[in-house]
Structures are given as structure tokens and as C-alpha cells.
XYZ file of N, CA, C and O in Angstrom:
720
model
N -2.211 -4.157 2.606
C -1.170 -3.122 2.479
C -1.830 -1.731 2.397
O -2.771 -1.627 1.870
N -1.371 -0.890 3.354
C -1.921 0.521 3.371
C -0.609 1.400 2.899
O 0.409 1.302 3.456
N -1.095 2.184 1.938
C 0.059 3.110 1.267
C -0.411 4.620 1.613
O -1.562 4.956 1.268
N 0.606 5.349 2.126
C 0.456 6.647 2.274
C 0.796 7.449 0.991
O 1.620 7.202 0.499
N -0.194 7.935 0.133
C -0.188 8.598 -1.089
C 0.443 9.892 -1.185
O 0.796 10.231 -2.248
N 0.567 10.335 0.003
C 1.044 11.987 0.207
C 2.388 12.071 0.767
O 2.963 13.109 0.642
N 2.739 11.098 1.479
C 4.095 11.286 2.347
C 5.345 11.367 1.316
O 5.169 10.703 0.244
N 6.189 12.219 1.618
C 7.432 12.354 0.672
C 8.546 11.762 1.396
O 8.311 11.016 2.584
N 9.581 11.652 0.558
C 10.726 10.899 1.193
C 11.223 11.555 2.601
O 11.836 10.878 3.445
N 10.961 12.861 2.934
C 11.398 13.406 4.058
C 10.520 13.008 5.356
O 11.057 13.048 6.411
N 9.237 12.886 5.075
C 8.525 12.614 6.251
C 7.982 11.047 6.392
O 7.334 10.788 7.409
N 8.341 10.254 5.363
C 8.071 8.901 5.421
C 8.670 8.269 6.718
O 7.928 7.373 7.395
N 9.900 8.291 7.114
C 10.404 7.844 8.228
C 9.699 8.026 9.556
O 9.261 7.485 10.255
N 9.518 9.543 9.792
C 8.762 10.001 10.792
C 7.327 9.344 10.886
O 6.936 8.903 12.029
N 6.764 9.377 9.970
C 5.336 8.818 9.899
C 5.410 7.327 10.172
O 4.504 6.889 10.969
N 6.315 6.757 9.683
C 6.536 5.355 9.722
C 6.664 4.905 11.357
O 6.213 4.127 12.107
N 7.596 5.707 11.934
C 7.979 5.481 13.450
C 6.533 5.692 14.120
O 6.344 5.113 15.221
N 5.926 6.725 13.953
C 4.666 7.006 14.651
C 3.718 6.081 14.623
O 2.929 5.482 15.573
N 3.421 5.669 13.441
C 2.454 4.429 13.209
C 2.859 3.180 13.841
O 2.161 2.425 14.354
N 4.215 2.867 13.762
C 4.732 1.622 14.167
C 4.724 1.691 15.871
O 4.292 0.792 16.410
N 4.866 2.769 16.378
C 4.958 2.825 17.814
C 3.379 2.684 18.294
O 3.124 1.965 19.293
N 2.329 3.239 17.623
C 1.041 2.842 17.751
C 0.537 1.383 17.667
O -0.055 0.698 18.413
N 0.927 0.726 16.507
C 0.644 -0.568 16.346
C 1.465 -1.556 17.460
O 0.572 -2.366 17.857
N 2.556 -1.191 17.917
C 3.341 -1.989 18.959
C 2.396 -1.702 20.358
O 1.997 -2.563 20.967
N 2.033 -0.468 20.445
C 1.234 -0.055 21.767
C -0.116 -0.736 21.741
O -0.486 -1.297 22.916
N -0.675 -0.856 20.576
C -1.976 -1.749 20.513
C -1.894 -3.033 20.390
O -2.852 -3.999 20.594
N -0.577 -3.791 20.476
C -0.564 -5.146 20.396
C -0.647 -5.728 19.066
O -0.818 -6.895 18.963
N -0.991 -4.901 18.038
C -1.093 -5.611 16.746
C 0.023 -6.156 16.050
O -0.005 -7.223 15.499
N 1.280 -5.565 16.359
C 2.561 -6.258 15.994
C 3.593 -6.127 17.152
O 3.346 -5.319 18.054
N 4.617 -6.854 17.078
C 5.631 -6.835 18.071
C 6.771 -5.756 17.731
O 7.037 -5.562 16.462
N 7.275 -5.196 18.570
C 8.410 -4.454 18.284
C 9.675 -5.061 17.585
O 10.322 -4.551 16.869
N 9.931 -6.240 18.249
C 11.118 -6.985 17.628
C 11.075 -7.271 16.224
O 9.775 -7.291 15.664
N 12.236 -7.286 15.505
C 11.944 -7.501 13.991
C 12.869 -8.956 13.919
O 13.646 -9.341 14.370
N 11.954 -9.762 13.073
C 12.295 -11.083 12.941
C 12.213 -11.405 11.261
O 11.593 -10.553 10.544
N 12.784 -12.565 10.841
C 12.611 -12.828 9.215
C 11.335 -13.348 9.036
O 11.116 -14.578 8.875
N 10.284 -12.610 9.246
C 8.914 -12.998 8.971
C 8.003 -12.396 7.922
O 6.763 -12.629 7.871
N 8.818 -11.917 7.049
C 8.191 -11.311 5.894
C 8.817 -11.784 4.412
O 10.069 -11.504 4.518
N 8.208 -12.377 3.594
C 8.858 -12.852 2.459
C 9.328 -11.841 1.498
O 8.768 -10.884 1.400
N 10.636 -11.968 1.259
C 11.320 -10.943 0.293
C 11.842 -9.884 0.951
O 12.463 -8.891 0.432
N 11.812 -9.823 2.278
C 12.487 -8.782 3.296
C 13.259 -9.409 4.356
O 13.013 -10.412 4.822
N 14.269 -8.746 4.732
C 15.186 -9.356 5.617
C 14.476 -9.526 6.958
O 14.684 -10.513 7.662
N 13.766 -8.364 7.337
C 13.223 -8.441 8.750
C 11.894 -7.861 8.732
O 11.665 -6.836 7.889
N 10.948 -8.122 9.446
C 9.605 -7.611 9.580
C 9.238 -7.593 11.086
O 9.844 -8.191 12.019
N 8.065 -7.055 11.372
C 7.398 -7.185 12.747
C 6.396 -8.189 12.767
O 5.270 -8.260 12.054
N 6.647 -9.327 13.636
C 5.670 -10.432 13.963
C 4.219 -10.025 14.206
O 4.355 -8.906 15.106
N 3.318 -10.780 14.068
C 1.923 -10.334 14.783
C 2.152 -10.352 16.128
O 2.811 -11.010 16.879
N 1.275 -9.324 16.783
C 1.340 -9.262 18.353
C 0.194 -9.937 18.808
O -0.561 -10.466 18.246
N 0.100 -9.850 20.259
C -0.927 -10.796 20.887
C -2.447 -10.249 20.661
O -3.384 -10.939 20.899
N -2.475 -8.982 20.063
C -3.734 -8.476 19.769
C -3.965 -8.132 18.329
O -4.690 -7.013 18.080
N -3.290 -8.995 17.439
C -3.437 -8.824 16.067
C -4.989 -8.642 15.535
O -5.265 -7.907 14.535
N -5.834 -9.244 16.334
C -7.283 -9.180 15.904
C -7.917 -7.829 15.883
O -8.856 -7.506 15.141
N -7.122 -6.894 16.398
C -7.624 -5.386 16.567
C -7.467 -4.974 15.051
O -8.242 -3.755 14.546
N -6.701 -5.475 14.292
C -6.607 -5.019 13.012
C -7.663 -5.584 11.980
O -7.792 -5.160 10.945
N -8.045 -6.935 12.308
C -8.860 -7.632 11.271
C -10.372 -7.847 11.635
O -11.083 -8.195 10.976
N -10.488 -7.494 12.962
C -11.961 -7.758 13.540
C -12.186 -9.115 13.987
O -11.361 -9.908 14.095
N -13.474 -9.573 13.931
C -13.649 -10.968 14.344
C -14.106 -11.835 13.189
O -14.317 -12.985 13.303
N -14.211 -11.285 11.977
C -14.619 -12.024 10.720
C -13.331 -12.505 10.070
O -12.884 -11.805 9.096
N -12.702 -13.497 10.382
C -11.327 -13.792 9.815
C -11.240 -15.505 9.755
O -11.922 -16.126 10.437
N -10.694 -16.092 8.686
C -10.691 -17.359 8.471
C -9.521 -18.057 8.812
O -9.182 -19.094 8.867
N -8.249 -17.055 9.095
C -7.070 -17.673 9.455
C -6.397 -16.722 10.213
O -6.556 -15.292 10.037
N -5.298 -17.064 10.965
C -4.588 -16.108 11.722
C -3.387 -15.705 10.773
O -2.824 -16.504 9.975
N -2.950 -14.483 10.918
C -1.584 -14.121 10.244
C -0.551 -15.054 10.563
O -0.302 -15.224 11.776
N 0.232 -15.582 9.563
C 1.326 -16.321 9.982
C 2.807 -15.641 9.553
O 4.002 -16.094 9.714
N 2.627 -14.410 8.979
C 3.675 -13.662 8.567
C 3.523 -12.318 9.277
O 2.690 -12.138 10.090
N 4.595 -11.312 9.023
C 4.539 -10.106 9.732
C 4.253 -8.949 9.019
O 3.581 -9.014 7.879
N 4.795 -7.786 9.486
C 4.418 -6.323 8.864
C 5.849 -5.896 8.222
O 6.831 -5.867 8.970
N 6.083 -5.507 7.235
C 7.046 -4.930 6.676
C 6.687 -3.393 6.323
O 5.582 -3.028 6.107
N 7.427 -2.662 6.764
C 7.176 -1.095 6.749
C 8.282 -0.507 5.674
O 9.575 -0.765 5.848
N 7.664 -0.014 4.540
C 8.433 0.555 3.546
C 8.690 1.907 3.614
O 7.500 2.665 3.484
N 9.823 2.520 3.465
C 9.954 4.143 3.568
C 10.752 4.688 2.520
O 11.531 5.564 2.695
N 10.612 4.059 1.342
C 11.280 4.638 0.020
C 10.396 4.540 -1.088
O 9.275 3.844 -0.896
N 10.490 5.281 -2.232
C 9.669 5.408 -3.235
C 9.396 4.010 -3.876
O 10.336 3.345 -4.122
N 7.992 3.433 -3.802
C 7.769 2.195 -4.230
C 6.593 2.211 -5.022
O 5.506 2.763 -4.748
N 6.420 1.414 -5.908
C 5.264 1.035 -6.666
C 4.663 -0.352 -5.938
O 5.259 -1.356 -6.010
N 3.597 -0.060 -5.136
C 3.038 -1.339 -4.509
C 1.906 -2.034 -5.172
O 1.221 -1.427 -5.991
N 1.777 -3.300 -5.180
C 0.958 -4.147 -5.973
C 0.583 -5.206 -4.960
O 1.280 -5.770 -4.106
N -0.655 -5.876 -5.388
C -1.158 -6.985 -4.401
C -0.596 -8.348 -4.905
O -0.668 -9.298 -4.342
N 0.189 -8.268 -6.007
C 0.787 -9.536 -6.439
C -0.066 -10.142 -7.445
O 0.406 -11.131 -7.989
N -1.235 -9.664 -7.687
C -2.075 -10.443 -8.587
C -1.977 -9.839 -10.036
O -1.090 -9.101 -10.109
N -3.010 -10.030 -10.903
C -2.706 -9.516 -12.154
C -2.724 -8.084 -12.195
O -3.259 -7.591 -11.252
N -2.252 -7.596 -13.273
C -2.380 -6.150 -13.396
C -4.050 -5.621 -13.555
O -4.593 -6.452 -14.023
N -4.170 -4.364 -13.189
C -5.542 -3.924 -13.474
C -5.961 -3.832 -14.917
O -5.149 -3.779 -15.811
N -7.337 -4.083 -15.017
C -7.846 -3.863 -16.530
C -7.800 -2.448 -17.088
O -7.812 -2.254 -18.160
N -7.800 -1.670 -16.066
C -8.033 -0.207 -16.602
C -7.513 0.832 -15.370
O -7.570 0.370 -14.099
N -6.815 1.937 -15.811
C -6.548 2.814 -14.962
C -7.730 3.818 -14.912
O -8.306 4.100 -15.961
N -8.177 4.609 -13.721
C -9.255 5.407 -13.688
C -8.827 6.805 -13.483
O -8.145 7.048 -12.427
N -9.219 7.757 -14.157
C -8.757 9.092 -14.134
C -9.442 9.616 -12.908
O -10.671 9.668 -12.724
N -8.708 10.335 -11.957
C -9.384 10.960 -10.781
C -10.148 12.228 -11.129
O -10.757 12.687 -10.269
N -9.811 12.961 -12.319
C -10.308 14.042 -12.610
C -11.659 13.870 -13.225
O -12.827 14.502 -12.838
N -12.029 12.973 -14.192
C -12.999 12.717 -14.894
C -13.668 11.307 -14.669
O -14.981 11.251 -15.191
N -12.958 10.454 -14.187
C -13.503 9.046 -14.093
C -13.459 8.182 -15.166
O -13.822 7.056 -15.099
N -12.990 8.696 -16.305
C -12.826 7.833 -17.446
C -11.878 6.571 -17.244
O -10.692 7.126 -16.678
N -12.024 5.488 -17.721
C -11.078 4.414 -17.810
C -10.051 4.347 -18.875
O -10.568 4.949 -19.943
N -8.866 3.973 -18.700
C -7.957 3.950 -19.696
C -7.713 2.579 -19.702
O -6.756 1.996 -18.810
N -8.258 1.712 -20.775
C -7.958 0.333 -20.708
C -6.358 -0.132 -20.812
O -5.875 0.415 -21.783
N -5.969 -0.949 -20.032
C -4.469 -1.386 -19.985
C -4.221 -2.365 -21.032
O -3.070 -2.763 -21.086
N -5.415 -3.002 -21.549
C -4.974 -4.085 -22.302
C -4.820 -3.455 -23.763
O -4.458 -4.289 -24.695
N -5.097 -2.372 -24.089
C -4.420 -1.421 -25.326
C -2.900 -1.387 -25.096
O -2.562 -0.596 -23.992
N -2.165 -1.923 -26.105
C -0.823 -1.828 -25.934
C -0.083 -0.399 -25.943
O 0.786 -0.147 -25.179
N -0.640 0.520 -26.571
C -0.220 1.871 -26.733
C -0.464 2.498 -25.181
O 0.474 3.137 -24.572
N -1.621 2.225 -24.787
C -2.029 2.824 -23.357
C -1.019 2.293 -22.153
O -0.591 2.933 -21.545
N -1.022 0.941 -22.376
C -0.143 0.217 -21.246
C 1.416 0.759 -21.374
O 2.030 0.936 -20.384
N 1.923 0.946 -22.649
C 3.307 1.359 -22.840
C 3.491 2.841 -22.212
O 4.386 3.117 -21.482
N 2.418 3.706 -22.328
C 2.564 4.991 -21.668
C 2.443 4.915 -20.166
O 3.269 5.571 -19.615
N 1.694 4.161 -19.633
C 1.438 4.010 -18.147
C 2.652 3.378 -17.597
O 3.344 3.890 -16.720
N 3.354 2.370 -18.366
C 4.582 1.660 -17.721
C 5.618 2.511 -17.863
O 6.382 2.483 -16.946
N 5.848 3.471 -18.798
C 6.952 4.272 -19.161
C 6.979 5.343 -18.019
O 7.969 5.687 -17.437
N 5.677 5.878 -17.558
C 5.369 6.735 -16.710
C 5.781 6.289 -15.337
O 6.410 6.861 -14.403
N 5.357 5.101 -14.893
C 5.541 4.337 -13.826
C 7.070 4.365 -13.467
O 7.546 4.546 -12.360
N 7.795 3.895 -14.682
C 9.336 3.589 -14.336
C 9.959 5.097 -14.181
O 10.778 5.248 -13.288
N 9.503 6.141 -14.824
C 9.968 7.509 -14.501
C 9.735 7.883 -13.217
O 10.503 8.423 -12.564
N 8.542 7.661 -12.565
C 8.104 8.095 -11.299
C 8.916 7.389 -10.318
O 9.566 7.829 -9.313
N 9.263 6.095 -10.519
C 10.019 5.353 -9.511
C 11.463 5.865 -9.600
O 12.192 5.785 -8.411
N 12.010 6.275 -10.635
C 13.284 6.671 -10.841
C 13.372 8.160 -10.230
O 14.498 8.575 -9.762
N 12.546 8.975 -10.502
C 12.631 10.381 -10.463
C 11.487 11.034 -9.185
O 11.821 12.032 -8.723
N 10.696 10.216 -8.936
C 9.509 10.744 -7.904
C 8.347 11.561 -8.548
O 7.474 12.104 -8.107
N 8.516 11.824 -10.079
C 7.571 12.710 -10.565
C 7.486 12.264 -12.199
O 8.365 12.157 -12.768
N 5.884 11.815 -12.341
C 5.610 11.476 -13.800
C 4.231 11.697 -13.863
O 3.452 11.497 -12.795
N 3.637 11.994 -14.796
C 2.210 12.189 -15.246
C 1.821 11.316 -16.408
O 2.907 11.147 -17.287
N 0.598 10.890 -16.541
C -0.007 10.354 -17.678
C -1.115 11.183 -18.033
O -1.928 11.529 -17.326
N -1.087 11.738 -19.329
C -2.339 12.396 -19.893
C -3.601 11.437 -20.034
O -3.665 10.342 -20.467
N -4.818 11.889 -19.555
C -6.075 11.317 -19.622
C -6.427 11.528 -20.994
O -6.839 12.723 -21.611
N -6.760 10.481 -21.961
C -7.386 10.654 -23.124
C -8.782 11.248 -23.176
O -9.061 11.863 -24.361
N -9.471 11.122 -22.187
C -10.744 11.672 -22.340
C -11.010 13.225 -21.725
O -11.586 13.901 -22.584
N -10.209 13.686 -20.869
C -10.286 15.078 -20.420
C -8.853 15.671 -20.733
O -8.900 17.018 -20.298
N -8.015 15.172 -21.133
C -6.810 15.838 -21.703
C -6.051 16.434 -20.385
O -5.225 17.297 -20.611
N -6.114 15.980 -19.133
C -5.577 16.198 -18.036
C -4.192 15.577 -17.823
O -4.498 14.191 -17.886
N -3.206 16.101 -17.555
C -1.913 15.293 -17.157
C -2.092 14.842 -15.699
O -2.058 15.870 -14.826
N -2.096 13.679 -15.367
C -2.437 13.486 -14.079
C -1.245 12.554 -13.402
O -0.726 11.619 -14.134
N -0.729 12.983 -12.378
C 0.381 12.382 -11.583
C 0.130 10.834 -11.437
O -0.989 10.607 -11.024
N 1.142 9.976 -11.653
C 1.008 8.604 -11.635
C 0.387 8.297 -10.230
O -0.515 7.202 -10.268
N 0.741 8.816 -9.053
C 0.081 8.348 -7.754
C -1.347 8.719 -7.673
O -1.981 8.190 -6.812
N -1.719 9.568 -8.609
C -3.198 10.061 -8.400
C -4.182 9.127 -9.214
O -5.408 9.258 -8.794
N -3.608 8.190 -10.023
C -4.628 7.337 -10.776
C -5.148 6.333 -9.822
O -4.459 5.927 -8.949
N -6.435 5.909 -9.999
C -6.868 4.654 -9.190
C -6.944 3.632 -10.356
O -6.927 3.771 -11.517
N -7.035 2.308 -9.960
C -7.026 1.099 -10.583
C -8.098 0.106 -10.287
O -8.496 -0.068 -9.280
N -8.713 -0.407 -11.405
C -9.877 -1.326 -11.000
C -9.161 -2.811 -10.973
O -7.952 -2.759 -11.237
N -10.047 -3.715 -10.586
C -9.570 -5.067 -10.431
C -8.414 -5.414 -9.233
O -8.664 -5.473 -8.280
N -7.212 -5.368 -9.779
C -5.983 -5.544 -9.057
C -5.517 -4.164 -8.719
O -4.773 -3.666 -9.558
N -5.526 -3.633 -7.525
C -5.152 -2.360 -7.189
C -3.654 -2.120 -7.248
O -2.767 -3.215 -6.747
N -3.084 -1.174 -7.492
C -1.835 -0.481 -7.259
C -1.674 0.856 -6.642
O -2.906 1.341 -6.523
N -0.635 1.079 -5.983
C -0.570 2.442 -5.365
C 1.064 2.687 -5.433
O 1.813 2.031 -5.441
N 1.052 4.038 -5.294
C 2.488 4.634 -5.552
C 2.703 5.612 -4.500
O 1.947 6.386 -4.256
N 3.951 5.408 -3.595
C 3.996 6.252 -2.602
C 5.425 5.861 -2.016
O 6.330 4.993 -2.299
N 5.826 6.695 -1.022
C 7.181 6.465 -0.148
C 6.969 5.889 1.299
O 7.829 5.608 1.910
N 5.619 5.552 1.453
C 5.314 4.974 2.865
C 4.285 3.920 2.553
O 3.163 4.137 2.131
N 4.627 2.507 2.917
C 3.739 1.470 3.017
C 3.800 0.567 4.226
O 4.886 0.401 4.536
N 2.701 0.126 4.588
C 2.544 -0.747 5.593
C 2.039 -2.263 4.907
O 0.835 -2.314 4.703
N 2.879 -3.107 4.833
C 2.544 -4.448 4.149
C 2.291 -5.387 5.116
O 3.377 -5.982 5.747
N 1.262 -5.777 5.394
C 0.723 -6.982 6.383
C 0.701 -8.109 5.472
O -0.328 -8.565 4.927
N 1.778 -8.786 5.516
C 1.931 -10.016 4.609
C 1.182 -11.242 5.322
O 1.425 -11.765 6.341
N 0.426 -11.830 4.338
C -0.416 -13.122 4.900
C -1.351 -12.857 6.157
O -1.305 -13.468 7.203
N -1.872 -11.639 6.018
C -2.920 -11.366 7.215
C -4.392 -11.363 6.516
O -4.411 -11.220 5.445
N -5.343 -11.701 7.500
C -6.832 -11.644 6.825
C -7.059 -10.187 6.533
O -6.204 -9.209 6.742
N -8.094 -9.899 5.787
C -8.470 -8.396 5.441
C -8.418 -7.655 6.434
O -9.065 -7.841 7.538
N -7.905 -6.293 6.323
C -7.822 -5.453 7.414
C -9.275 -4.536 7.382
O -9.766 -4.318 6.364
N -9.720 -4.218 8.714
C -11.063 -3.547 8.721
C -10.952 -2.223 8.313
O -9.948 -1.493 8.419
N -12.003 -1.694 7.922
C -12.115 -0.361 7.413
C -11.953 0.507 8.854
O -11.155 1.525 8.707
N -12.374 0.178 9.960
C -11.964 1.075 11.238
C -10.570 0.982 11.522
O -10.012 2.055 11.894
N -9.843 -0.012 11.472
C -8.357 0.000 11.594
C -7.734 0.632 10.542
O -6.753 1.337 10.773
N -7.941 0.533 9.342
C -7.445 1.326 8.376
C -7.549 2.795 8.564
O -6.677 3.510 8.241
N -8.808 3.195 8.941
C -9.061 4.709 9.232
C -8.125 5.147 10.512
O -7.557 6.184 10.451
N -8.083 4.278 11.531
C -7.288 4.627 12.777
C -5.768 4.863 12.154
O -5.141 5.734 12.687
N -5.209 3.858 11.464
C -3.863 3.930 10.961
C -3.745 5.227 10.159
O -2.724 6.032 10.247
N -4.434 5.391 9.326
C -4.480 6.645 8.336
C -4.518 7.922 9.063
O -3.894 8.865 8.719
N -5.282 7.985 10.177
C -5.290 9.256 10.975
C -4.104 9.473 11.510
O -3.835 10.841 11.910
N -2.887 8.560 11.792
C -1.780 8.901 12.308
C -0.822 9.548 11.306
O 0.430 10.036 11.449
N -1.344 9.609 10.021
C -0.381 9.964 8.825
C -0.709 11.420 8.249
O -0.641 11.691 7.121
N -0.882 12.409 9.273
C -1.084 13.734 9.188
C -2.177 14.076 8.184
O -2.067 15.146 7.249
N -3.201 13.438 8.085
C -4.326 13.685 7.326
C -4.151 13.183 5.789
O -4.834 13.672 4.902
N -2.958 12.520 5.477
C -2.725 12.214 4.101
C -3.732 11.198 3.661
O -4.327 10.341 4.379
N -3.910 11.270 2.074
C -4.736 10.268 1.481
C -4.061 8.882 1.583
O -2.707 8.846 1.497
N -4.774 7.760 1.613
C -4.096 6.463 1.599
C -4.831 5.648 0.539
O -6.061 5.942 0.302
N -4.220 4.402 0.260
C -4.688 3.604 -0.515
C -4.663 2.252 0.261
O -3.716 1.738 0.848
N -5.731 1.297 0.021
C -5.829 0.003 0.569
C -5.452 -1.035 -0.626
O -6.378 -1.036 -1.542
N -4.360 -1.650 -0.484
C -4.013 -2.569 -1.619
C -4.202 -4.075 -1.119
O -3.595 -4.367 -0.204
N -5.362 -4.546 -1.511
C -5.490 -5.899 -0.855
C -5.413 -7.092 -1.974
O -5.873 -6.885 -2.976
N -4.806 -8.164 -1.560
C -4.941 -9.274 -2.534
C -4.045 -10.128 -1.909
O -3.554 -10.187 -0.941
N -3.683 -11.262 -2.769
C -2.913 -12.354 -2.324
C -1.338 -11.953 -2.780
O -1.042 -11.874 -3.779
N -0.568 -11.632 -1.595
C 0.791 -11.174 -1.920
C 1.845 -12.395 -2.031
O 1.579 -13.467 -1.325
């Protein structure tokens, strides 16, 4: 899954259209929408050139499609939660197995989902950091208004992720990888 960390609600649709047009033109996915993504009514099935997204080193062909999310969402790989949140200012880990720390993050994630703005203070550097700016060890999370969920695909290559990110107006992106 590729998540645009900077797209707001107003530009998510525009950027999604631009990226989807490119994905279809490249043959990575088809323009038609079918029921090919678990938990979504419709998605875009793999196209005839889906390998352009995954390169030559893959163990299986994608059997599901692409879901494009254009609303405020907390994205996860579906795996266990991360062991720690990592402060982007000072790099200090905030261990999420500590109940008090996890409650602070969980409450901020909920506020961010409901309102679009929430921060968590870093215990090490005392900086209030917006929820989408934190990074996560082990099982990544990402928070944004725009996400490209390649359901049951081999791992996407660095080059493909960079080409897709280039279509997103220079925005920061996160790659959430794992078993969805």
C-alpha cells in the first residue's frame, strides 16, 4: 500500500485520478472496476503489465486488485501493531507495549480520524508531533487521505513506488507492506 501523507481532503480525488490514469496507461491495472478487493465493493483488477509494479523477483501473481482510498484513513498492513512509534524529530522510540503510551496514541489516532488533526507529545524531546508524522517499527501504519492498496500483490519495487509518488505533487509517501 502506498499512502500519500500530505494530500488533504480537497486534493485526494484529483491526485487519485492522475495516478489511476497513469496506472491504467502503464497496464498495471485495468480501468474497469470489479469486485476484486476484499472488504471493498469494487477495485481495479491487475492489468496485462502488472509486473511493471513488482519487477522480475516475484513468487506469485496478484490475484486481487487495487483499491484507491480518498478519505481520511488509518492504513495498516493487517499485521500486529508496531512495537514502538518513532519520533520524527529526535528518533526516540515510544514503546507501545506500555499501556499509558498506547492509550495516548490510540486516543490521538481516534481524534485524528474524526477531525483530521491530532498530535502526540514525544516523551524524549517534548515536541507535539502530528499523528501522521510519526513512523512505526515492525508493522507499519500510515495516516492520510489518499492510499493505493494493492491487495494480495507481490512486494512493489522501489522504482515503481518512486514513479507513483512523483505523480503526487512531491508529497511524502509511506509504504505499508505486509499481509493484508
